[in-house]
Coordinates of N, CA and C and ligand atoms in Angstrom, one line a residue:
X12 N 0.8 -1.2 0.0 CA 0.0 0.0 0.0 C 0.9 1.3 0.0
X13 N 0.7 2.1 -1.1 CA 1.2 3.4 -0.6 C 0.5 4.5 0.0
X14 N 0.8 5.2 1.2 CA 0.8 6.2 1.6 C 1.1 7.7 1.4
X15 N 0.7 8.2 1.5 CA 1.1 10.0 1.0 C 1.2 10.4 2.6
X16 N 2.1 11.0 3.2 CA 2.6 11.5 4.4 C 2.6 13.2 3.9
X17 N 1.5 14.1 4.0 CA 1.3 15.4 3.5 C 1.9 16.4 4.5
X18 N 3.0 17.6 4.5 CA 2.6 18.4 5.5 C 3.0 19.6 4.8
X19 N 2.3 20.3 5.9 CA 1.9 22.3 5.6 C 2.8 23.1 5.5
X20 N 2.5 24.2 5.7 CA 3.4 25.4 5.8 C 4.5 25.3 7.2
X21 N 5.9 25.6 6.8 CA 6.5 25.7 8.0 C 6.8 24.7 8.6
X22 N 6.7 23.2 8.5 CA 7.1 22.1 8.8 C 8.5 21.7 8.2
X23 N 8.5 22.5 7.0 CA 10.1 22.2 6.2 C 10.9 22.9 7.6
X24 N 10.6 23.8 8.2 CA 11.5 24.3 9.1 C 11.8 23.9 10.5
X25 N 11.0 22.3 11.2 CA 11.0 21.5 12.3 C 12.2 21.8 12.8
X26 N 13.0 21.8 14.1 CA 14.3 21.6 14.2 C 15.0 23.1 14.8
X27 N 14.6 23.6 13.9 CA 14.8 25.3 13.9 C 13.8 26.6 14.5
X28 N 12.4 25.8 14.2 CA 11.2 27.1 14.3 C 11.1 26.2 15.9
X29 N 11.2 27.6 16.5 CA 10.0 27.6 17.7 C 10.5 26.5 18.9
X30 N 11.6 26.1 18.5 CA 12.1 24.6 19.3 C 11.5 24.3 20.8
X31 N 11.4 25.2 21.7 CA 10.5 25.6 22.9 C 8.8 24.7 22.5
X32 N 8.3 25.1 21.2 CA 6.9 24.7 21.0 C 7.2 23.0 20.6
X33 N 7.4 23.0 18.8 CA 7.3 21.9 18.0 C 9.1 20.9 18.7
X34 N 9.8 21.4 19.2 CA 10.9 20.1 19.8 C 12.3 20.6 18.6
X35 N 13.4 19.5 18.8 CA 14.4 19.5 18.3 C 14.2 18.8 17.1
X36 N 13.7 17.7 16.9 CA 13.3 17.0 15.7 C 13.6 17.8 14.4
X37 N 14.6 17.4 13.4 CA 14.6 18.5 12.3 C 13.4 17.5 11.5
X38 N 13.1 18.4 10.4 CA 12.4 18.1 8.9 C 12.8 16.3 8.3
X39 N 14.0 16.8 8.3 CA 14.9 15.1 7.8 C 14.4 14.4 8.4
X40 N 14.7 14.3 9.9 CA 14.2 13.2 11.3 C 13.1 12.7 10.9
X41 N 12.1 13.6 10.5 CA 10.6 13.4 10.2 C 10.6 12.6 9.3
X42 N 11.2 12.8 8.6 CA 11.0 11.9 6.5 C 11.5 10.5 7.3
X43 N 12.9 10.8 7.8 CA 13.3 9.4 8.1 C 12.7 8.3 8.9
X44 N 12.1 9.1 10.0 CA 10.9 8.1 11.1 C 9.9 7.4 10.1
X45 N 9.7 8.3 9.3 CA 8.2 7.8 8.6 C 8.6 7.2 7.8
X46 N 9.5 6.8 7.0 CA 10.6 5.7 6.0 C 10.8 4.6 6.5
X47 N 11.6 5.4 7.9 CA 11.7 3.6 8.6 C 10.4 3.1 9.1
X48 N 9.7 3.8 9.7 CA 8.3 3.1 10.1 C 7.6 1.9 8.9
X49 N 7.4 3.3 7.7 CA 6.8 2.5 6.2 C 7.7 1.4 5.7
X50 N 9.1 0.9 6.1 CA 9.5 0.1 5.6 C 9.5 -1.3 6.8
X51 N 9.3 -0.9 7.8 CA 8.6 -2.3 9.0 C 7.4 -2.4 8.6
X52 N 6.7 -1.8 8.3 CA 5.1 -1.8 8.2 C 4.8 -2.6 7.0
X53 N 6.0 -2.7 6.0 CA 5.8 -2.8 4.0 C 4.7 -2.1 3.7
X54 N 4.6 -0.6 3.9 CA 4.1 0.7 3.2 C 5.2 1.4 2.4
X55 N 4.5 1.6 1.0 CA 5.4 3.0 0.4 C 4.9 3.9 1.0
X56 N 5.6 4.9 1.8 CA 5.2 6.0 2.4 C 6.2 6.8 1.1
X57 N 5.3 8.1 1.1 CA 6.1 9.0 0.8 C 5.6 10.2 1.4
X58 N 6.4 10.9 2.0 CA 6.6 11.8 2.3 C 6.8 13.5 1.8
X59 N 6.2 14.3 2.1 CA 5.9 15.7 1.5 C 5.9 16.9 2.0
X60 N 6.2 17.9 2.0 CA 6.2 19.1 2.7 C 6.2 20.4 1.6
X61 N 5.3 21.4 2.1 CA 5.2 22.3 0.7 C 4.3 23.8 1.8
X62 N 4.9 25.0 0.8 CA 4.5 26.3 2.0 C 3.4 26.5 1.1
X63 N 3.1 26.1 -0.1 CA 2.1 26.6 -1.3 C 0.8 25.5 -1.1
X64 N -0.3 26.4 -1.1 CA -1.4 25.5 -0.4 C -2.0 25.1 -2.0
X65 N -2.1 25.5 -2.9 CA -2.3 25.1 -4.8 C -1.6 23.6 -4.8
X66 N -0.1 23.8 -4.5 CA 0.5 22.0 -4.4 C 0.1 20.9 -3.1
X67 N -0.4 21.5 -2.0 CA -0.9 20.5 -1.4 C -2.1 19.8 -2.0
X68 N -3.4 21.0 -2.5 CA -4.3 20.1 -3.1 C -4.0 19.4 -4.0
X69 N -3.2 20.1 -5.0 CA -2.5 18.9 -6.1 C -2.3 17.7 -5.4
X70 N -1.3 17.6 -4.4 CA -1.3 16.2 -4.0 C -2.3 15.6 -3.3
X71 N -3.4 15.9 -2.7 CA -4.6 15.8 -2.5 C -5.3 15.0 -3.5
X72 N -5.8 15.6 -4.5 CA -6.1 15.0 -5.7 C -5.4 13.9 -5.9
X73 N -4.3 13.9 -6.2 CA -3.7 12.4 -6.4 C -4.1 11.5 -5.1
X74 N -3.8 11.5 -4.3 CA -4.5 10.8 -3.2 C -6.1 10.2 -3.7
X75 N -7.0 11.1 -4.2 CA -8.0 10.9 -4.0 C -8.3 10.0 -5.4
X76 N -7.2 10.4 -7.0 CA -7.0 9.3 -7.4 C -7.1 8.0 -7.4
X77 N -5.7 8.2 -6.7 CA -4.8 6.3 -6.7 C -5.6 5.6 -5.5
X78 N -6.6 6.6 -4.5 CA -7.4 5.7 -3.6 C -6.6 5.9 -2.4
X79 N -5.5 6.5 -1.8 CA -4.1 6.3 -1.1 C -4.8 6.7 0.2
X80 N -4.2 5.7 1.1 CA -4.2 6.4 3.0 C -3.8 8.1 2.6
X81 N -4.0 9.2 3.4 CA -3.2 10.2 3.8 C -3.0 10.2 5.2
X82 N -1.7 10.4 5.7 CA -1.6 11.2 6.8 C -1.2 12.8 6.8
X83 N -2.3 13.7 7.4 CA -1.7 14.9 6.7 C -1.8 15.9 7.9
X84 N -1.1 16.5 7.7 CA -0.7 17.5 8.7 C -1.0 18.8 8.2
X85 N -1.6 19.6 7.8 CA -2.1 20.7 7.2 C -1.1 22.0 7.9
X86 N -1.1 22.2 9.5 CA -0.5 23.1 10.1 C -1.0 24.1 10.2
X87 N -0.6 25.8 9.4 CA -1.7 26.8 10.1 C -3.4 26.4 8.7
X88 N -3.0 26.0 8.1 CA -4.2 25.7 6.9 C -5.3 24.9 7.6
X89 N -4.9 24.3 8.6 CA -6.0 23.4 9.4 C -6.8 24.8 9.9
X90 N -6.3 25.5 10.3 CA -7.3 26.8 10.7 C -8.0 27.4 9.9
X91 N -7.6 27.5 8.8 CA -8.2 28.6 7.9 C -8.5 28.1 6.3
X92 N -8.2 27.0 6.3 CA -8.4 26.3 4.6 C -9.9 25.9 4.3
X93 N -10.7 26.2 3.9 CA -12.1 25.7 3.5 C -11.5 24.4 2.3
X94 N -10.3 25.3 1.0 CA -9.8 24.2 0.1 C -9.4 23.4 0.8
X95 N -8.7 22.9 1.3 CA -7.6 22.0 1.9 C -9.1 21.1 2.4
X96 N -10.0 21.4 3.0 CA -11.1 20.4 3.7 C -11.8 19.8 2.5
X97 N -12.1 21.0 1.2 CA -12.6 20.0 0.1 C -12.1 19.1 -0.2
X98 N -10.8 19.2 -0.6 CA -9.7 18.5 -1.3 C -9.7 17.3 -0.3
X99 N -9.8 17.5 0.9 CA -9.6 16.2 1.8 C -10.8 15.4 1.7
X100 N -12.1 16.0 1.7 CA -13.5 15.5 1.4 C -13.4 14.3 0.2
X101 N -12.6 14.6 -0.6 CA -12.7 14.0 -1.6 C -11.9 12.3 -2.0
X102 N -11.5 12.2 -0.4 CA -10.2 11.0 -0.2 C -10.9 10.2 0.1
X103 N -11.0 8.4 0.0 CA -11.7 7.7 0.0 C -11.0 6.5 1.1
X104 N -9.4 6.7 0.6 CA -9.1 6.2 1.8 C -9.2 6.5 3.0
X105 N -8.5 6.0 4.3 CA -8.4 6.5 5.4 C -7.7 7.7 5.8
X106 N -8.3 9.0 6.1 CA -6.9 10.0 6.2 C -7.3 10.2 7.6
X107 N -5.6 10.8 8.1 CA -5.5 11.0 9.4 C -5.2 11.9 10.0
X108 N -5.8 13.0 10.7 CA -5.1 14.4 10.7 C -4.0 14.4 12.0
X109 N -3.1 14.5 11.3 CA -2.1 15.1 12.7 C -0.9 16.0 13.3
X110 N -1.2 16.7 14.1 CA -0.5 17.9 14.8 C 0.6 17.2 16.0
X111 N 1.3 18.1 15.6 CA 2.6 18.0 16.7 C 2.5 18.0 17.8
X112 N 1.6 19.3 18.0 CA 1.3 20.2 19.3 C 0.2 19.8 19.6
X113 N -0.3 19.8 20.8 CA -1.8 19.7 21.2 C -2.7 21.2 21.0
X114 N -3.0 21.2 19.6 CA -3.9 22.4 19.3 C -4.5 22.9 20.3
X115 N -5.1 22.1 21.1 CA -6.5 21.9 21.8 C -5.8 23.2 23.5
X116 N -4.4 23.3 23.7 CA -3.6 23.6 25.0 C -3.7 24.5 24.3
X117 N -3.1 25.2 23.4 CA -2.7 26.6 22.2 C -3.5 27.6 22.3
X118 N -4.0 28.5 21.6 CA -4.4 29.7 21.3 C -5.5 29.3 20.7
X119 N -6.7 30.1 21.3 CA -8.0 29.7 20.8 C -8.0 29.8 19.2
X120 N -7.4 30.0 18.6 CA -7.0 30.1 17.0 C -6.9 28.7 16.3
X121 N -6.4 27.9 17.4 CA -5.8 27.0 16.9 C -6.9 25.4 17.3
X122 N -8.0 26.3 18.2 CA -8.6 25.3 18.4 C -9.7 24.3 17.3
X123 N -10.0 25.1 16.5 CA -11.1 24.8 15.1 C -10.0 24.3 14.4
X124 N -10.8 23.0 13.4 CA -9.8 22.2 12.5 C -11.1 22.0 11.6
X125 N -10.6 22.7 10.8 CA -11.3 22.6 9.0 C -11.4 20.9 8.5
X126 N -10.1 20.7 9.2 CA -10.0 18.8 8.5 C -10.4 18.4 9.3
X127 N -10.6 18.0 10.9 CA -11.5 17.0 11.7 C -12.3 16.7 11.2
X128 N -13.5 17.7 10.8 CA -15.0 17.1 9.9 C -14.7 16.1 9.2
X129 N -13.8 15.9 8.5 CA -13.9 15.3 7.5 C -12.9 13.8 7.4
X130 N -12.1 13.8 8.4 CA -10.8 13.1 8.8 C -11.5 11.3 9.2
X131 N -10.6 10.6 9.2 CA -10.6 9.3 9.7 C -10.8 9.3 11.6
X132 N -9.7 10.2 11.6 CA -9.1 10.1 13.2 C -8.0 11.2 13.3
X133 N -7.8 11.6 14.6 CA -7.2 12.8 14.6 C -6.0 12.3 15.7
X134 N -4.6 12.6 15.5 CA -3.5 12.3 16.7 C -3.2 13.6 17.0
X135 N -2.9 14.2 18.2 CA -2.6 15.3 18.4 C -1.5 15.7 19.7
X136 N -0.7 16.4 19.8 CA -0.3 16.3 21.3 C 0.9 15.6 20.9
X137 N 1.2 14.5 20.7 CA 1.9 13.8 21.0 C 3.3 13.6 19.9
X138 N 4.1 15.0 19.6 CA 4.7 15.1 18.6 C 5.0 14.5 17.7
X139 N 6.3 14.3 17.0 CA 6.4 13.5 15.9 C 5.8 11.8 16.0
X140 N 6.1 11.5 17.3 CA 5.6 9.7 17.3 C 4.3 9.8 16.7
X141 N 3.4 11.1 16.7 CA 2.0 11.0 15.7 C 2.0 10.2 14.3
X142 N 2.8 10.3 13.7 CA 3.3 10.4 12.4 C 3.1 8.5 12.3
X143 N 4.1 7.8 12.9 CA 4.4 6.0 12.8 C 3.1 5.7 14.1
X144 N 2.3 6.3 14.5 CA 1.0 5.8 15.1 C 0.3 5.8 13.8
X145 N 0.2 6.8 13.6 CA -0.7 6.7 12.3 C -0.8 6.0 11.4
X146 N 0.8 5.4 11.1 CA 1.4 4.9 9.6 C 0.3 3.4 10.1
X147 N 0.8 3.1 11.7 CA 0.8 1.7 12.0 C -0.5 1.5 12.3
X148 N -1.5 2.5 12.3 CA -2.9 2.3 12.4 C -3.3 2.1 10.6
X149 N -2.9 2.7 10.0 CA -3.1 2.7 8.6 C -2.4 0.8 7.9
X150 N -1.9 1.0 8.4 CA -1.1 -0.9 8.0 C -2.5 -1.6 8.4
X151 N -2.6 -1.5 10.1 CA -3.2 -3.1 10.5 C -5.1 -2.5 9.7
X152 N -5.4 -1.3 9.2 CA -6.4 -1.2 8.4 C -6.6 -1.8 7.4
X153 N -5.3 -1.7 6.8 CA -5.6 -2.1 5.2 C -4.7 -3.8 4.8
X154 N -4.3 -3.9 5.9 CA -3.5 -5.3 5.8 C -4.3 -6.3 4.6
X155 N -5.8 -6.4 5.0 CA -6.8 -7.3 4.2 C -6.7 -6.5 2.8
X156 N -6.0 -5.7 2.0 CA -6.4 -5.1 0.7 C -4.9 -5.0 0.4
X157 N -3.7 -5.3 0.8 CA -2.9 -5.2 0.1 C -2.4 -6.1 -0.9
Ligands
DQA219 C1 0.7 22.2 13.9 C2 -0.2 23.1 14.7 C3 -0.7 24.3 13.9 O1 -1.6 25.1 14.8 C4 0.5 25.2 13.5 O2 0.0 26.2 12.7 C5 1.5 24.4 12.8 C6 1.8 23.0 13.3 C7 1.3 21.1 14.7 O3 1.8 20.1 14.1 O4 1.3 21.1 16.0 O5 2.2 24.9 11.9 O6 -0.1 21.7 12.9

């Protein structure tokens, strides 16, 4: 099965931004956790990161294509994207929204999530480990269709 591992604005900069908030964890670390996860699991994960919200739905679309799990991390777009929630609407696999931070602790800003409505399941809080929970919920889902 392949996976699409989607994330938002400002995630290319993990490691660096905000270290206090999001942790030490660089960008790489992330690709790599979710690599090695997808290759215990036998998932193609692939992995993505983009500041332009036009190429996330692009890859949205393909997702909604090829039929694909998403795990996606939207970031500040979970706040404020009406697109990003269509484009998700439109996924047939299981998608999984997940946040680093516990939105829910944050700034009342950050408490509304455009993609909940529409999501599988939501990991939150629980930094990068969100990421290979998700992968590994996404495996023992689809184990019977691979
Ligand atoms: C985030 C939380 C969002 O509120 C924020 O805009 C991000 C990252 C997280 O992973 O905790 O960029 O999605």
């Amino acid at each position: 099965t392949r996976v699409l591992v989607l994330n938002g604005p400002n995630l290319g900069r993990l490691g660096t931004r905000e270290p206090a908030v999001y942790g030490r964890t660089t960008y790489a670390d992330l690709v790599a956790l979710c690599e090695r996860t997808g290759a215990e699991l036998g998932l193609q994960v692939d992995v993505r990161q983009t500041d332009h919200e036009g190429e996330l739905l692009g890859w949205l679309h393909e997702a909604a294509d090829a039929g694909a799990p998403v795990v996606l991390n939207a970031a500040a777009w979970t706040h404020t994207s009406v697109a990003v929630r269509d484009a998700c609407a439109q996924l047939t696999a299981p998608l999984i929204e997940v946040h680093i931070t516990n939105v829910h602790r944050r700034e009342e800003f950050r408490h509304h999530s455009y993609i909940s409505g529409v999501a599988t399941g939501v990991i939150v809080g629980l930094g990068v480990d969100g990421y290979p929970l998700a992968l590994r919920w996404i495996a023992t889902r689809t184990e019977a269709t691979v």
